[in-house]
């Protein structure tokens, strides 16, 4: 059964490019992005893992650990990492799980038989410090993911965890946010002293409260 938002992300032990890990110990109470790719030595995946490595400081700023996964071996991962570093002008700086027996892929439902019987699809799980699944995304093999979007979602998740706000379409960190419907309009000034706009009784915005 596939994991749903709010489910506890299951723990696992796995071989990776940084040695054997226990997932919960590795993420250590931080936010985590666990994502799968179809196969090593493939072009789209090469750009995706390179992009992730280039964005390390952005993930660090968000207290977020990243792990990639495919059903290839650690030896394949190590060989391929050299290509990623060379072609994407970076240094892969996060573990790649070698899920040869597909244990983790099955636990996280990363193999979609109608897409491929054997390879993982491009799944993404954002997991909170409480180990709950906060976001799931599934992309086909032919479409590389937008890692700026993954960072943007983490910004929204972390903001909306701390404040009674939601983020509108295409929101980027620093832009106005939406006051959640549970707050009465007359209570907004006390909660959001930077001001607010009432566009409709159900659509009230305020400057991002933590900026
Ligand atoms: C790729 O990463 O380029 C890729 C992987 C599987 C199928 C198609 C493309």
PDB file of C-alpha atoms and ligand atoms in Angstrom:
ATOM      1  CA  UNK A   1       0.000   0.000   0.000  1.00  0.00           C
ATOM      2  CA  UNK A   2       1.349   3.404  -0.860  1.00  0.00           C
ATOM      3  CA  UNK A   3       2.395   5.862   1.811  1.00  0.00           C
ATOM      4  CA  UNK A   4      -0.021   8.714   2.415  1.00  0.00           C
ATOM      5  CA  UNK A   5       0.585  12.202   3.742  1.00  0.00           C
ATOM      6  CA  UNK A   6       0.831  12.033   7.532  1.00  0.00           C
ATOM      7  CA  UNK A   7       1.903   8.378   7.577  1.00  0.00           C
ATOM      8  CA  UNK A   8       5.089   7.566   9.463  1.00  0.00           C
ATOM      9  CA  UNK A   9       7.894   7.032   6.935  1.00  0.00           C
ATOM     10  CA  UNK A  10       9.122   3.497   7.635  1.00  0.00           C
ATOM     11  CA  UNK A  11      12.661   2.931   8.888  1.00  0.00           C
ATOM     12  CA  UNK A  12      15.104   0.732   6.991  1.00  0.00           C
ATOM     13  CA  UNK A  13      18.736  -0.307   6.905  1.00  0.00           C
ATOM     14  CA  UNK A  14      20.533  -0.075   3.589  1.00  0.00           C
ATOM     15  CA  UNK A  15      23.869  -0.179   1.785  1.00  0.00           C
ATOM     16  CA  UNK A  16      24.823   3.241   0.439  1.00  0.00           C
ATOM     17  CA  UNK A  17      27.750   5.094  -1.075  1.00  0.00           C
ATOM     18  CA  UNK A  18      28.699   6.287   2.429  1.00  0.00           C
ATOM     19  CA  UNK A  19      28.441   2.792   3.980  1.00  0.00           C
ATOM     20  CA  UNK A  20      25.616   0.948   5.713  1.00  0.00           C
ATOM     21  CA  UNK A  21      23.017   3.241   7.236  1.00  0.00           C
ATOM     22  CA  UNK A  22      19.954   3.089   9.426  1.00  0.00           C
ATOM     23  CA  UNK A  23      17.573   5.639   7.872  1.00  0.00           C
ATOM     24  CA  UNK A  24      16.234   7.056  11.165  1.00  0.00           C
ATOM     25  CA  UNK A  25      19.749   7.347  12.607  1.00  0.00           C
ATOM     26  CA  UNK A  26      20.971   9.019   9.444  1.00  0.00           C
ATOM     27  CA  UNK A  27      18.248  11.659   9.293  1.00  0.00           C
ATOM     28  CA  UNK A  28      18.701  12.252  13.027  1.00  0.00           C
ATOM     29  CA  UNK A  29      15.565  14.290  13.700  1.00  0.00           C
ATOM     30  CA  UNK A  30      16.097  16.544  10.682  1.00  0.00           C
ATOM     31  CA  UNK A  31      13.905  17.070   7.625  1.00  0.00           C
ATOM     32  CA  UNK A  32      14.657  14.562   4.882  1.00  0.00           C
ATOM     33  CA  UNK A  33      14.217  14.166   1.155  1.00  0.00           C
ATOM     34  CA  UNK A  34      14.292  10.532   0.010  1.00  0.00           C
ATOM     35  CA  UNK A  35      14.082  10.143  -3.740  1.00  0.00           C
ATOM     36  CA  UNK A  36      14.410   7.349  -6.237  1.00  0.00           C
ATOM     37  CA  UNK A  37      15.672   7.323  -9.801  1.00  0.00           C
ATOM     38  CA  UNK A  38      15.286   4.614 -12.445  1.00  0.00           C
ATOM     39  CA  UNK A  39      18.873   3.658 -13.063  1.00  0.00           C
ATOM     40  CA  UNK A  40      22.549   4.602 -12.809  1.00  0.00           C
ATOM     41  CA  UNK A  41      24.414   5.744 -15.944  1.00  0.00           C
ATOM     42  CA  UNK A  42      21.305   7.328 -17.473  1.00  0.00           C
ATOM     43  CA  UNK A  43      21.198  10.907 -18.709  1.00  0.00           C
ATOM     44  CA  UNK A  44      18.252  12.475 -16.865  1.00  0.00           C
ATOM     45  CA  UNK A  45      19.275  10.883 -13.558  1.00  0.00           C
ATOM     46  CA  UNK A  46      22.817  12.203 -14.042  1.00  0.00           C
ATOM     47  CA  UNK A  47      21.492  15.770 -14.203  1.00  0.00           C
ATOM     48  CA  UNK A  48      19.159  15.216 -11.238  1.00  0.00           C
ATOM     49  CA  UNK A  49      21.812  13.918  -8.874  1.00  0.00           C
ATOM     50  CA  UNK A  50      24.198  16.636 -10.051  1.00  0.00           C
ATOM     51  CA  UNK A  51      21.602  19.316  -9.354  1.00  0.00           C
ATOM     52  CA  UNK A  52      20.970  17.901  -5.889  1.00  0.00           C
ATOM     53  CA  UNK A  53      24.687  18.064  -5.135  1.00  0.00           C
ATOM     54  CA  UNK A  54      24.892  21.668  -6.391  1.00  0.00           C
ATOM     55  CA  UNK A  55      22.044  22.605  -4.029  1.00  0.00           C
ATOM     56  CA  UNK A  56      23.667  21.129  -0.895  1.00  0.00           C
ATOM     57  CA  UNK A  57      23.966  24.492   0.875  1.00  0.00           C
ATOM     58  CA  UNK A  58      20.253  25.151   0.209  1.00  0.00           C
ATOM     59  CA  UNK A  59      19.257  21.803   1.737  1.00  0.00           C
ATOM     60  CA  UNK A  60      21.623  22.463   4.677  1.00  0.00           C
ATOM     61  CA  UNK A  61      20.026  25.879   5.268  1.00  0.00           C
ATOM     62  CA  UNK A  62      16.706  24.082   5.588  1.00  0.00           C
ATOM     63  CA  UNK A  63      18.118  21.503   8.032  1.00  0.00           C
ATOM     64  CA  UNK A  64      17.341  18.835   5.452  1.00  0.00           C
ATOM     65  CA  UNK A  65      19.211  15.638   4.633  1.00  0.00           C
ATOM     66  CA  UNK A  66      18.945  14.132   1.155  1.00  0.00           C
ATOM     67  CA  UNK A  67      19.194  10.488   0.117  1.00  0.00           C
ATOM     68  CA  UNK A  68      18.864   9.099  -3.410  1.00  0.00           C
ATOM     69  CA  UNK A  69      18.016   5.492  -4.269  1.00  0.00           C
ATOM     70  CA  UNK A  70      18.032   3.069  -7.155  1.00  0.00           C
ATOM     71  CA  UNK A  71      18.168  -0.687  -7.472  1.00  0.00           C
ATOM     72  CA  UNK A  72      21.783  -0.598  -8.726  1.00  0.00           C
ATOM     73  CA  UNK A  73      24.805  -1.723  -6.691  1.00  0.00           C
ATOM     74  CA  UNK A  74      27.103   0.404  -4.543  1.00  0.00           C
ATOM     75  CA  UNK A  75      29.900  -0.321  -7.051  1.00  0.00           C
ATOM     76  CA  UNK A  76      27.747   1.029  -9.901  1.00  0.00           C
ATOM     77  CA  UNK A  77      26.839   4.081  -7.834  1.00  0.00           C
ATOM     78  CA  UNK A  78      30.509   4.826  -7.112  1.00  0.00           C
ATOM     79  CA  UNK A  79      31.463   4.516 -10.791  1.00  0.00           C
ATOM     80  CA  UNK A  80      28.562   6.688 -11.894  1.00  0.00           C
ATOM     81  CA  UNK A  81      29.252   9.355  -9.241  1.00  0.00           C
ATOM     82  CA  UNK A  82      32.573  10.039 -11.002  1.00  0.00           C
ATOM     83  CA  UNK A  83      30.613  10.804 -14.190  1.00  0.00           C
ATOM     84  CA  UNK A  84      28.120  12.984 -12.307  1.00  0.00           C
ATOM     85  CA  UNK A  85      30.922  14.976 -10.699  1.00  0.00           C
ATOM     86  CA  UNK A  86      32.698  15.397 -14.030  1.00  0.00           C
ATOM     87  CA  UNK A  87      29.720  16.265 -16.216  1.00  0.00           C
ATOM     88  CA  UNK A  88      27.679  18.312 -13.736  1.00  0.00           C
ATOM     89  CA  UNK A  89      30.688  20.154 -12.351  1.00  0.00           C
ATOM     90  CA  UNK A  90      29.969  19.224  -8.757  1.00  0.00           C
ATOM     91  CA  UNK A  91      30.788  16.735  -6.014  1.00  0.00           C
ATOM     92  CA  UNK A  92      28.050  14.312  -4.997  1.00  0.00           C
ATOM     93  CA  UNK A  93      27.791  14.925  -1.283  1.00  0.00           C
ATOM     94  CA  UNK A  94      24.848  12.791  -0.135  1.00  0.00           C
ATOM     95  CA  UNK A  95      24.300   9.015   0.100  1.00  0.00           C
ATOM     96  CA  UNK A  96      22.917   6.973  -2.770  1.00  0.00           C
ATOM     97  CA  UNK A  97      21.140   3.859  -1.550  1.00  0.00           C
ATOM     98  CA  UNK A  98      21.916   0.592  -3.366  1.00  0.00           C
ATOM     99  CA  UNK A  99      18.563  -1.156  -3.122  1.00  0.00           C
ATOM    100  CA  UNK A 100      19.465  -4.258  -5.121  1.00  0.00           C
ATOM    101  CA  UNK A 101      16.915  -6.458  -3.376  1.00  0.00           C
ATOM    102  CA  UNK A 102      14.253  -3.681  -3.757  1.00  0.00           C
ATOM    103  CA  UNK A 103      13.385  -3.798  -0.063  1.00  0.00           C
ATOM    104  CA  UNK A 104      13.230  -0.024   0.324  1.00  0.00           C
ATOM    105  CA  UNK A 105      11.615   0.457  -3.088  1.00  0.00           C
ATOM    106  CA  UNK A 106       8.828  -1.884  -2.060  1.00  0.00           C
ATOM    107  CA  UNK A 107       8.478  -0.315   1.395  1.00  0.00           C
ATOM    108  CA  UNK A 108       8.022   3.100  -0.240  1.00  0.00           C
ATOM    109  CA  UNK A 109       6.138   1.823  -3.320  1.00  0.00           C
ATOM    110  CA  UNK A 110       8.735   3.223  -5.712  1.00  0.00           C
ATOM    111  CA  UNK A 111       8.230   0.530  -8.371  1.00  0.00           C
ATOM    112  CA  UNK A 112       5.165   1.145 -10.526  1.00  0.00           C
ATOM    113  CA  UNK A 113       4.739  -1.975 -12.650  1.00  0.00           C
ATOM    114  CA  UNK A 114       2.854  -0.193 -15.427  1.00  0.00           C
ATOM    115  CA  UNK A 115       5.862   2.088 -15.879  1.00  0.00           C
ATOM    116  CA  UNK A 116       8.589  -0.521 -15.329  1.00  0.00           C
ATOM    117  CA  UNK A 117       8.530  -3.955 -13.742  1.00  0.00           C
ATOM    118  CA  UNK A 118      12.007  -3.625 -12.307  1.00  0.00           C
ATOM    119  CA  UNK A 119      13.175  -0.012 -12.079  1.00  0.00           C
ATOM    120  CA  UNK A 120      12.098   2.595  -9.550  1.00  0.00           C
ATOM    121  CA  UNK A 121      10.149   5.573 -10.867  1.00  0.00           C
ATOM    122  CA  UNK A 122      11.112   9.135  -9.897  1.00  0.00           C
ATOM    123  CA  UNK A 123       9.498   9.194  -6.456  1.00  0.00           C
ATOM    124  CA  UNK A 124      10.104  11.966  -3.942  1.00  0.00           C
ATOM    125  CA  UNK A 125       9.254  11.853  -0.252  1.00  0.00           C
ATOM    126  CA  UNK A 126       9.709  14.873   1.990  1.00  0.00           C
ATOM    127  CA  UNK A 127       9.737  13.674   5.588  1.00  0.00           C
ATOM    128  CA  UNK A 128       9.448  15.876   8.669  1.00  0.00           C
ATOM    129  CA  UNK A 129      11.560  15.688  11.837  1.00  0.00           C
ATOM    130  CA  UNK A 130       8.646  13.751  13.384  1.00  0.00           C
ATOM    131  CA  UNK A 131       9.187  11.113  10.608  1.00  0.00           C
ATOM    132  CA  UNK A 132       5.817  11.902   9.050  1.00  0.00           C
ATOM    133  CA  UNK A 133       5.479  11.976   5.248  1.00  0.00           C
ATOM    134  CA  UNK A 134       4.839  15.621   4.307  1.00  0.00           C
ATOM    135  CA  UNK A 135       4.971  15.452   0.508  1.00  0.00           C
ATOM    136  CA  UNK A 136       4.962  12.767  -2.160  1.00  0.00           C
ATOM    137  CA  UNK A 137       5.699  13.308  -5.844  1.00  0.00           C
ATOM    138  CA  UNK A 138       5.891  10.765  -8.656  1.00  0.00           C
ATOM    139  CA  UNK A 139       7.467  11.620 -11.997  1.00  0.00           C
ATOM    140  CA  UNK A 140       7.931   9.391 -15.027  1.00  0.00           C
ATOM    141  CA  UNK A 141      11.403   8.350 -16.162  1.00  0.00           C
ATOM    142  CA  UNK A 142      11.324  10.797 -19.074  1.00  0.00           C
ATOM    143  CA  UNK A 143      10.854  13.913 -16.922  1.00  0.00           C
ATOM    144  CA  UNK A 144      13.616  15.224 -14.692  1.00  0.00           C
ATOM    145  CA  UNK A 145      12.469  16.823 -11.466  1.00  0.00           C
ATOM    146  CA  UNK A 146      12.643  20.496 -10.544  1.00  0.00           C
ATOM    147  CA  UNK A 147      14.762  20.646  -7.405  1.00  0.00           C
ATOM    148  CA  UNK A 148      13.954  24.317  -6.849  1.00  0.00           C
ATOM    149  CA  UNK A 149      10.348  23.181  -6.470  1.00  0.00           C
ATOM    150  CA  UNK A 150      11.382  20.663  -3.825  1.00  0.00           C
ATOM    151  CA  UNK A 151      13.178  23.446  -1.903  1.00  0.00           C
ATOM    152  CA  UNK A 152      10.135  25.702  -2.324  1.00  0.00           C
ATOM    153  CA  UNK A 153       7.839  23.051  -0.836  1.00  0.00           C
ATOM    154  CA  UNK A 154      10.213  22.570   2.109  1.00  0.00           C
ATOM    155  CA  UNK A 155      10.078  26.360   2.696  1.00  0.00           C
ATOM    156  CA  UNK A 156       6.288  26.214   2.688  1.00  0.00           C
ATOM    157  CA  UNK A 157       6.144  23.139   4.938  1.00  0.00           C
ATOM    158  CA  UNK A 158       8.528  24.674   7.471  1.00  0.00           C
ATOM    159  CA  UNK A 159       6.702  28.025   7.462  1.00  0.00           C
ATOM    160  CA  UNK A 160       3.209  26.564   7.783  1.00  0.00           C
ATOM    161  CA  UNK A 161       4.399  24.320  10.609  1.00  0.00           C
ATOM    162  CA  UNK A 162       5.202  27.390  12.714  1.00  0.00           C
ATOM    163  CA  UNK A 163       2.488  29.869  11.683  1.00  0.00           C
ATOM    164  CA  UNK A 164      -1.234  29.635  10.924  1.00  0.00           C
ATOM    165  CA  UNK A 165      -0.713  30.436   7.258  1.00  0.00           C
ATOM    166  CA  UNK A 166      -0.851  28.692   3.896  1.00  0.00           C
ATOM    167  CA  UNK A 167       1.117  29.543   0.767  1.00  0.00           C
ATOM    168  CA  UNK A 168      -0.583  30.515  -2.496  1.00  0.00           C
ATOM    169  CA  UNK A 169       0.074  29.246  -6.011  1.00  0.00           C
ATOM    170  CA  UNK A 170       3.642  29.781  -7.180  1.00  0.00           C
ATOM    171  CA  UNK A 171       4.598  31.279  -3.795  1.00  0.00           C
ATOM    172  CA  UNK A 172       8.277  31.842  -3.182  1.00  0.00           C
ATOM    173  CA  UNK A 173      10.004  32.462   0.135  1.00  0.00           C
ATOM    174  CA  UNK A 174       9.563  36.145   1.102  1.00  0.00           C
ATOM    175  CA  UNK A 175       6.216  36.699  -0.628  1.00  0.00           C
ATOM    176  CA  UNK A 176       2.856  37.337   1.039  1.00  0.00           C
ATOM    177  CA  UNK A 177       1.054  34.326   2.476  1.00  0.00           C
ATOM    178  CA  UNK A 178      -2.560  33.399   3.147  1.00  0.00           C
ATOM    179  CA  UNK A 179      -4.065  33.526   6.637  1.00  0.00           C
ATOM    180  CA  UNK A 180      -5.745  30.175   7.279  1.00  0.00           C
ATOM    181  CA  UNK A 181      -9.563  30.213   7.249  1.00  0.00           C
ATOM    182  CA  UNK A 182      -9.702  29.080  10.911  1.00  0.00           C
ATOM    183  CA  UNK A 183      -8.590  32.574  12.025  1.00  0.00           C
ATOM    184  CA  UNK A 184     -11.391  35.172  12.242  1.00  0.00           C
ATOM    185  CA  UNK A 185     -10.638  38.367  10.345  1.00  0.00           C
ATOM    186  CA  UNK A 186     -10.974  40.415  13.575  1.00  0.00           C
ATOM    187  CA  UNK A 187      -8.256  38.263  15.193  1.00  0.00           C
ATOM    188  CA  UNK A 188      -5.730  38.762  12.375  1.00  0.00           C
ATOM    189  CA  UNK A 189      -4.072  42.008  13.647  1.00  0.00           C
ATOM    190  CA  UNK A 190      -3.107  40.405  16.957  1.00  0.00           C
ATOM    191  CA  UNK A 191      -1.631  37.359  15.254  1.00  0.00           C
ATOM    192  CA  UNK A 192      -0.114  39.081  12.225  1.00  0.00           C
ATOM    193  CA  UNK A 193       0.925  42.600  13.270  1.00  0.00           C
ATOM    194  CA  UNK A 194       2.684  43.315   9.938  1.00  0.00           C
ATOM    195  CA  UNK A 195      -0.790  43.966   8.460  1.00  0.00           C
ATOM    196  CA  UNK A 196      -3.190  42.117   6.223  1.00  0.00           C
ATOM    197  CA  UNK A 197      -5.365  42.501   3.126  1.00  0.00           C
ATOM    198  CA  UNK A 198      -8.903  41.171   2.926  1.00  0.00           C
ATOM    199  CA  UNK A 199      -9.423  40.341  -0.752  1.00  0.00           C
ATOM    200  CA  UNK A 200     -12.521  38.256   0.036  1.00  0.00           C
ATOM    201  CA  UNK A 201     -13.774  37.187   3.469  1.00  0.00           C
ATOM    202  CA  UNK A 202     -12.159  33.795   2.807  1.00  0.00           C
ATOM    203  CA  UNK A 203      -9.009  35.143   1.139  1.00  0.00           C
ATOM    204  CA  UNK A 204      -6.865  37.188   3.518  1.00  0.00           C
ATOM    205  CA  UNK A 205      -3.140  37.749   2.976  1.00  0.00           C
ATOM    206  CA  UNK A 206      -0.336  38.957   5.208  1.00  0.00           C
ATOM    207  CA  UNK A 207       3.389  39.540   4.748  1.00  0.00           C
ATOM    208  CA  UNK A 208       5.413  36.403   5.460  1.00  0.00           C
ATOM    209  CA  UNK A 209       5.556  36.434   9.278  1.00  0.00           C
ATOM    210  CA  UNK A 210       9.130  35.127   9.704  1.00  0.00           C
ATOM    211  CA  UNK A 211      10.759  37.589   7.296  1.00  0.00           C
TER     212      UNK A 211
HETATM  213  C1  LIG B   1      17.307   8.884 -17.619  1.00  0.00           C
HETATM  214  O1  LIG B   1      17.612   9.061 -16.451  1.00  0.00           O
HETATM  215  O2  LIG B   1      17.782   9.538 -18.517  1.00  0.00           O
HETATM  216  C2  LIG B   1      16.277   7.857 -17.987  1.00  0.00           C
HETATM  217  C3  LIG B   1      16.125   6.734 -17.200  1.00  0.00           C
HETATM  218  C4  LIG B   1      15.200   5.783 -17.573  1.00  0.00           C
HETATM  219  C5  LIG B   1      14.436   5.982 -18.724  1.00  0.00           C
HETATM  220  C6  LIG B   1      14.570   7.132 -19.473  1.00  0.00           C
HETATM  221  C7  LIG B   1      15.521   8.075 -19.103  1.00  0.00           C
END
